[in-house]
Coordinates of C-alpha atoms and ligand atoms in Angstrom, one line a residue:
X143 CA 160.4 44.8 -101.1
X144 CA 161.2 48.5 -100.2
X145 CA 160.8 49.7 -96.7
X146 CA 157.2 50.7 -97.2
X147 CA 156.1 47.3 -98.6
X148 CA 155.9 48.5 -102.2
X149 CA 157.5 45.8 -104.4
X150 CA 159.9 46.7 -107.2
X151 CA 158.2 44.4 -109.7
X152 CA 154.6 43.4 -110.3
X153 CA 152.2 41.5 -112.4
X154 CA 150.7 43.6 -115.2
X155 CA 148.9 43.1 -118.5
X156 CA 151.1 44.8 -121.1
X157 CA 150.1 45.9 -124.6
X158 CA 153.1 44.8 -126.7
X159 CA 151.8 45.4 -130.2
X160 CA 148.9 46.4 -132.4
X161 CA 146.2 43.8 -132.9
X162 CA 143.4 41.8 -131.3
X163 CA 143.8 41.6 -127.5
X164 CA 144.5 37.8 -127.7
X165 CA 147.7 38.7 -129.6
X166 CA 148.4 42.2 -128.4
X167 CA 148.2 41.9 -124.6
X168 CA 150.4 39.6 -122.4
X169 CA 150.7 39.1 -118.7
X170 CA 154.1 40.0 -117.4
X171 CA 155.1 38.9 -113.9
X172 CA 158.2 41.1 -113.5
X173 CA 157.0 44.5 -114.8
X174 CA 158.7 47.4 -112.9
X175 CA 156.5 49.3 -110.4
X176 CA 156.7 53.0 -111.3
X177 CA 157.3 54.2 -107.8
X178 CA 159.2 57.4 -108.5
X179 CA 156.4 59.9 -108.2
X180 CA 156.3 63.4 -109.6
X181 CA 154.8 66.2 -107.5
X182 CA 151.0 65.8 -107.4
X183 CA 151.1 62.1 -108.2
X184 CA 150.1 59.2 -106.0
X185 CA 150.8 55.5 -106.2
X186 CA 147.7 53.3 -106.0
X187 CA 147.5 49.6 -105.2
X188 CA 144.9 48.4 -107.7
X189 CA 142.1 46.2 -106.3
X190 CA 139.9 46.1 -109.4
X191 CA 140.0 47.5 -112.9
X192 CA 137.4 47.8 -115.7
X193 CA 137.6 47.6 -119.5
X194 CA 136.3 50.1 -122.0
X195 CA 135.7 49.7 -125.8
X196 CA 138.3 52.4 -126.4
X197 CA 141.0 50.0 -125.0
X198 CA 140.6 47.3 -127.6
X199 CA 139.8 49.8 -130.4
X200 CA 143.2 51.6 -129.8
X201 CA 144.9 48.2 -129.6
X202 CA 143.5 47.3 -133.0
X203 CA 143.9 50.8 -134.6
X204 CA 147.0 52.6 -133.4
X205 CA 150.5 51.7 -134.5
X206 CA 153.1 51.1 -131.8
X207 CA 154.9 54.4 -132.4
X208 CA 151.8 56.5 -131.7
X209 CA 150.5 54.3 -128.8
X210 CA 154.1 54.2 -127.3
X211 CA 154.0 50.5 -126.6
X212 CA 154.8 48.5 -124.6
X213 CA 152.5 50.0 -122.0
X214 CA 150.1 48.8 -119.3
X215 CA 146.5 48.2 -120.6
X216 CA 143.3 50.0 -119.7
X217 CA 142.2 53.1 -117.9
X218 CA 139.7 52.6 -115.1
X219 CA 140.5 51.4 -111.6
X220 CA 139.7 51.3 -107.9
X221 CA 142.1 50.5 -105.0
X222 CA 144.0 51.9 -102.0
X223 CA 146.7 54.6 -101.8
X224 CA 150.1 52.9 -101.5
X225 CA 152.1 56.2 -101.5
X226 CA 150.2 59.5 -101.0
X227 CA 153.4 61.5 -101.9
X228 CA 152.1 64.6 -100.0
X229 CA 148.8 64.8 -101.9
X230 CA 145.4 65.2 -100.3
X231 CA 145.2 61.4 -99.7
X232 CA 146.6 59.2 -96.9
X233 CA 148.2 55.8 -97.3
X234 CA 145.4 53.2 -97.2
X235 CA 142.6 55.5 -98.4
X236 CA 140.1 53.7 -100.6
X237 CA 139.8 55.5 -104.0
X238 CA 138.6 55.1 -107.5
X239 CA 140.1 56.9 -110.5
X240 CA 141.3 56.7 -114.1
X241 CA 143.9 57.5 -116.6
X242 CA 142.4 59.2 -119.7
X243 CA 143.9 57.8 -122.9
X244 CA 146.4 60.6 -123.6
X245 CA 147.7 60.4 -120.0
X246 CA 148.0 56.6 -120.3
X247 CA 149.9 56.9 -123.5
X248 CA 152.2 59.6 -122.2
X249 CA 153.0 57.9 -118.8
X250 CA 152.9 54.2 -120.0
X251 CA 150.7 53.6 -116.9
X252 CA 147.4 51.6 -117.1
X253 CA 144.8 50.0 -114.9
X254 CA 145.5 46.3 -115.5
X255 CA 148.4 46.2 -113.0
X256 CA 149.0 45.7 -109.3
X257 CA 150.3 49.3 -108.9
X258 CA 149.6 52.5 -110.9
X259 CA 151.1 55.9 -110.7
X260 CA 148.8 58.8 -111.6
X261 CA 147.9 62.4 -110.7
X262 CA 145.9 62.6 -107.5
X263 CA 143.4 64.9 -109.2
X264 CA 142.3 61.9 -111.3
X265 CA 141.2 60.1 -108.0
X266 CA 138.4 60.5 -105.5
X267 CA 137.5 58.7 -102.3
X268 CA 135.4 55.6 -102.8
X269 CA 132.1 55.8 -101.1
X270 CA 131.8 53.0 -98.5
X271 CA 128.5 51.9 -100.0
X272 CA 130.1 50.3 -103.1
X273 CA 132.9 47.7 -103.4
X274 CA 136.0 48.0 -105.5
X275 CA 134.5 46.0 -108.4
X276 CA 131.6 48.5 -108.7
X277 CA 133.9 51.5 -108.2
X278 CA 136.4 50.3 -110.8
X279 CA 134.4 51.2 -113.9
X280 CA 132.9 54.5 -112.9
X281 CA 135.3 57.1 -114.4
X282 CA 135.5 56.8 -118.1
X283 CA 131.9 55.9 -118.8
X284 CA 130.5 57.9 -115.9
X285 CA 132.4 61.0 -116.9
X286 CA 131.3 60.6 -120.5
X287 CA 127.7 60.4 -119.4
X288 CA 128.0 63.4 -117.0
X289 CA 130.0 65.6 -119.4
X290 CA 127.7 64.7 -122.4
X291 CA 124.6 65.7 -120.3
X292 CA 126.3 68.9 -119.1
X293 CA 127.3 69.8 -122.7
X294 CA 123.6 69.4 -123.6
X295 CA 122.7 71.7 -120.7
X296 CA 120.0 69.4 -119.2
X297 CA 117.5 71.0 -116.9
X298 CA 115.0 69.5 -114.5
X299 CA 111.7 68.8 -116.2
X300 CA 113.2 68.2 -119.6
X301 CA 112.8 64.9 -121.5
X302 CA 116.0 63.2 -122.4
X303 CA 116.2 60.4 -125.0
X304 CA 119.1 58.0 -124.3
X305 CA 120.0 55.7 -127.2
X306 CA 121.6 52.7 -125.6
X307 CA 120.1 52.1 -122.1
X308 CA 122.6 49.4 -121.2
X309 CA 125.8 50.7 -122.7
X310 CA 128.0 51.6 -119.8
X311 CA 127.7 55.3 -120.7
X312 CA 123.9 55.0 -121.1
X313 CA 123.5 53.2 -117.8
X314 CA 125.2 56.2 -116.1
X315 CA 123.4 58.8 -118.2
X316 CA 119.9 57.5 -117.4
X317 CA 120.6 57.6 -113.6
X318 CA 122.3 61.1 -113.8
X319 CA 119.5 62.6 -115.9
X320 CA 116.9 61.2 -113.4
X321 CA 118.9 62.5 -110.5
X322 CA 118.8 66.0 -112.2
X323 CA 115.0 65.8 -112.4
X324 CA 114.6 64.9 -116.1
X325 CA 112.2 62.4 -117.7
X326 CA 114.0 59.7 -119.5
X327 CA 113.2 57.6 -122.5
X328 CA 115.8 55.0 -123.4
X329 CA 116.3 52.2 -125.9
X330 CA 117.3 48.6 -125.2
X331 CA 116.7 45.1 -126.4
X332 CA 113.9 42.8 -125.1
X333 CA 116.0 40.9 -122.5
X334 CA 117.3 44.2 -120.9
X335 CA 114.0 46.1 -120.5
X336 CA 113.8 45.4 -116.8
X337 CA 117.4 46.5 -116.2
X338 CA 116.8 49.8 -118.0
X339 CA 113.5 50.4 -116.1
X340 CA 115.5 49.6 -112.9
X341 CA 118.0 52.3 -113.8
X342 CA 115.1 54.7 -113.7
X343 CA 114.0 55.1 -117.4
X344 CA 110.3 56.3 -117.5
X345 CA 109.8 54.8 -120.9
X346 CA 111.7 52.1 -122.8
X347 CA 111.8 51.5 -126.5
X348 CA 112.7 47.9 -127.5
X349 CA 115.0 48.8 -130.4
X350 CA 114.9 45.3 -131.9
X351 CA 111.0 45.2 -132.2
X352 CA 110.6 49.0 -132.7
X353 CA 113.5 50.5 -134.6
X354 CA 113.8 53.9 -132.9
X355 CA 113.9 56.2 -135.9
X356 CA 110.7 54.8 -137.5
X357 CA 109.1 54.3 -134.1
X358 CA 109.7 57.9 -133.1
X359 CA 108.7 59.3 -136.5
X360 CA 105.4 57.4 -136.2
X361 CA 104.9 58.1 -132.5
X362 CA 106.5 61.5 -131.9
X363 CA 107.0 62.4 -128.2
X364 CA 104.9 65.2 -126.7
X365 CA 106.6 67.5 -126.1
X366 CA 109.5 66.7 -128.4
X367 CA 112.8 65.6 -126.7
X368 CA 114.9 68.5 -125.4
X369 CA 118.1 66.3 -125.5
X370 CA 119.1 63.2 -127.4
X371 CA 122.2 61.4 -126.1
X372 CA 123.4 58.7 -128.5
X373 CA 125.6 56.4 -126.4
X374 CA 125.8 53.8 -129.1
X375 CA 127.0 56.0 -131.9
X376 CA 126.1 53.5 -134.7
X377 CA 124.7 55.8 -137.4
X378 CA 124.1 59.4 -138.3
X379 CA 120.5 58.7 -139.2
X380 CA 119.2 59.1 -135.6
X381 CA 120.5 62.7 -135.9
X382 CA 119.5 63.5 -139.5
X383 CA 115.9 62.3 -138.8
X384 CA 115.8 64.1 -135.5
X385 CA 113.7 67.2 -136.5
X386 CA 110.7 64.7 -136.3
X387 CA 111.3 64.2 -132.5
X388 CA 113.9 66.7 -131.2
X389 CA 112.7 70.2 -130.2
X390 CA 113.9 73.0 -132.5
X391 CA 116.1 74.4 -129.7
X392 CA 117.1 70.9 -128.6
X393 CA 120.5 69.3 -128.8
X394 CA 121.9 66.0 -130.0
X395 CA 125.0 64.7 -128.3
X396 CA 126.8 61.6 -129.3
X397 CA 129.7 59.4 -128.1
X398 CA 131.0 59.0 -131.6
X399 CA 130.4 57.7 -135.1
X400 CA 130.4 54.1 -136.3
X401 CA 133.5 51.9 -136.6
X402 CA 132.0 50.4 -139.8
X403 CA 134.6 51.6 -142.3
X404 CA 136.1 54.9 -143.3
X405 CA 133.4 55.7 -145.9
X406 CA 130.7 55.4 -143.2
X407 CA 132.7 57.5 -140.7
X408 CA 133.3 60.3 -143.3
X409 CA 129.6 60.2 -144.3
X410 CA 128.5 60.4 -140.7
X411 CA 130.9 63.3 -139.9
X412 CA 129.7 65.2 -143.0
X413 CA 126.0 64.6 -142.1
X414 CA 126.3 65.4 -138.4
X415 CA 128.8 68.2 -138.3
X416 CA 129.7 69.7 -141.7
X417 CA 126.6 69.9 -143.8
X418 CA 124.8 73.2 -143.2
X419 CA 121.0 73.3 -143.0
X420 CA 120.8 75.5 -146.2
X421 CA 122.5 72.6 -148.0
X422 CA 119.9 70.2 -146.8
X423 CA 121.7 69.4 -143.5
X424 CA 119.9 68.8 -140.3
X425 CA 118.6 71.9 -138.6
X426 CA 119.5 70.8 -135.0
X427 CA 122.5 71.3 -132.8
X428 CA 125.0 68.4 -132.8
X429 CA 127.9 67.9 -130.4
X430 CA 130.4 65.0 -130.1
X431 CA 131.4 64.2 -126.6
X432 CA 135.1 64.0 -125.8
X433 CA 135.7 62.9 -122.2
X434 CA 138.3 64.8 -120.1
X435 CA 139.4 64.7 -116.6
X436 CA 137.7 67.2 -114.3
X437 CA 138.1 66.8 -110.6
X438 CA 134.7 68.5 -109.9
X439 CA 133.0 66.0 -112.3
X440 CA 134.7 63.1 -110.5
X441 CA 133.5 64.5 -107.2
X442 CA 129.9 64.9 -108.6
X443 CA 129.9 61.2 -109.5
X444 CA 131.2 60.3 -106.1
X445 CA 128.5 62.4 -104.4
X446 CA 125.7 60.9 -106.5
X447 CA 126.9 57.4 -105.6
X448 CA 127.3 58.4 -101.9
X449 CA 123.7 59.7 -101.9
X450 CA 122.5 56.5 -103.5
X451 CA 121.3 58.2 -106.7
X452 CA 123.9 56.4 -108.9
X453 CA 124.6 52.7 -108.8
X454 CA 127.3 51.5 -111.2
X455 CA 125.9 48.7 -113.4
X456 CA 128.4 45.7 -113.6
X457 CA 127.9 43.2 -116.3
X458 CA 130.6 40.7 -115.3
X459 CA 133.7 40.2 -113.2
X460 CA 136.8 38.3 -114.3
X461 CA 139.9 37.2 -112.4
X462 CA 143.2 38.9 -113.2
X463 CA 144.4 35.7 -115.0
X464 CA 141.3 35.8 -117.1
X465 CA 141.7 39.3 -118.7
X466 CA 141.6 37.9 -122.2
X467 CA 138.1 36.4 -121.4
X468 CA 137.1 39.9 -120.2
X469 CA 138.2 41.3 -123.5
X470 CA 136.1 38.6 -125.3
X471 CA 133.1 39.7 -123.3
X472 CA 133.4 43.5 -123.9
X473 CA 134.1 42.8 -127.6
X474 CA 130.7 41.1 -128.0
X475 CA 129.1 44.5 -127.8
X476 CA 126.5 42.9 -125.5
X477 CA 127.9 43.8 -122.1
X478 CA 125.2 45.3 -119.8
X479 CA 127.3 48.0 -118.0
X480 CA 130.9 47.4 -117.0
X481 CA 133.2 44.5 -117.5
X482 CA 135.4 44.4 -114.4
X483 CA 138.6 42.6 -113.4
X484 CA 139.4 41.6 -109.9
X485 CA 143.1 42.5 -109.5
X486 CA 143.6 41.5 -105.9
X487 CA 141.1 39.8 -103.6
X488 CA 139.4 42.2 -101.1
Ligands
LIG713 N1 133.5 60.1 -127.0 C1 134.0 59.7 -125.9 O1 134.7 60.4 -125.1 C2 133.6 58.3 -125.4 C3 133.8 57.9 -124.1 C4 133.4 56.6 -123.7 C5 132.8 55.7 -124.7 N2 132.8 56.1 -126.0 C6 132.2 55.2 -127.0 O2 130.8 55.0 -126.6 C7 130.3 53.8 -127.0 C8 129.7 53.1 -125.8 O3 130.7 52.7 -124.9 P1 130.2 51.8 -123.6 O4 131.4 51.4 -122.9 O5 129.2 52.5 -122.9 O6 129.6 50.5 -124.5 P2 129.3 49.1 -124.1 O7 128.9 49.1 -122.6 O8 130.4 48.1 -124.5 O9 128.0 48.8 -125.0 C9 127.4 47.5 -125.0 C10 125.9 47.7 -124.9 O10 125.4 48.4 -126.1 C11 124.1 48.0 -126.3 N3 123.7 48.2 -127.7 C12 124.4 47.8 -128.8 N4 123.8 48.3 -129.9 C13 122.7 48.9 -129.5 C14 121.7 49.6 -130.2 N5 121.6 49.7 -131.5 N6 120.7 50.2 -129.5 C15 120.7 50.2 -128.1 N7 121.7 49.6 -127.4 C16 122.6 48.9 -128.1 C17 124.1 46.5 -126.0 O11 122.8 46.2 -125.5 P3 121.9 45.1 -126.3 O12 122.6 43.8 -126.1 O13 120.6 45.2 -125.7 O14 122.0 45.5 -127.8 C18 125.1 46.5 -124.8 O15 124.4 46.4 -123.5 C19 131.6 53.0 -127.5 O16 131.6 53.1 -128.9 C20 132.7 53.8 -127.0 O17 133.9 53.7 -127.7 C21 133.1 57.4 -126.4

């Protein structure tokens, strides 16, 4: 132990190679704590972390040379400041924060460890109304929700259609759109209808009984949606059919295109972004969301939570030893909100 109680080695889940998490991620019990801080960085003692689909997708897709392995897994965390290093925080402050993927690759740091070094402008104070588990999963999905809605320019009184009411991103987007005074229509499957209503959706479409595209074509909303936010990103068709239910000056934002093969991806990209309307393309605005760190957005999420307008939806919590089970859960594609990991007991 050093004089300020920060150990030199820690337990951390390390991505050692490309592949399925069961082969790619291992628990190391003597991984060095990165305690040499650059100006503007703080060291956080992690209490809880949360998984995101991008974690296992990168594990499966990116070769070691690009992902710069070995590196600590995952991006979202909550904890206490272990070394404030002259930043705005004090030792012991309770925070939540994140490492965007490029920062994690560059620094080798990640959330599934006992200590993480990261820039202080990627952290904000944790509201006392939520615990570390609920705080751990806010940043990546919450920022994606907020930044997507900002990119769409939502205004009070508009109607927003959120495809995927219980995706982590969708669960934040419903609540943020409601907090900004919008009407919200969201999709979900039958067992999750009450959850989505509880998040604030004014109307819920059960996507298994009423496939959204045909349902909306047959029952067009009045007025047409001002904004569509696709937080599932499974197909381009929701966009290409959108003139039937998205206002002419409306906007379609999406978290991405399907993982179902390169052919599908290229087709989706062509249909959503490249094909002009005079070539039969869709005569509506389309934007892909790419989440970035912005301190003011982190602060906005913190304030919404502090005001009780935003409550992180947690699907399940796993112990630090059970991280591989947490990956199994998120990889089902059925998690309702965030899959969290308890790193140390509160
Ligand atoms: N572009 C970016 O910067 C960015 C940032 C963050 C995330 N993403 C991407 O956004 C997507 C969502 O991420 P996430 O963490 O929010 O996902 P997630 O929480 O893992 O999504 C799981 C949820 O999706 C719902 N779902 C699955 N298919 C559905 C469908 N056809 N219609 C409605 N709901 C459906 C499931 O509910 P049911 O069981 O009811 O089906 C389940 O609750 C991922 O592909 C992720 O990679 C992109």
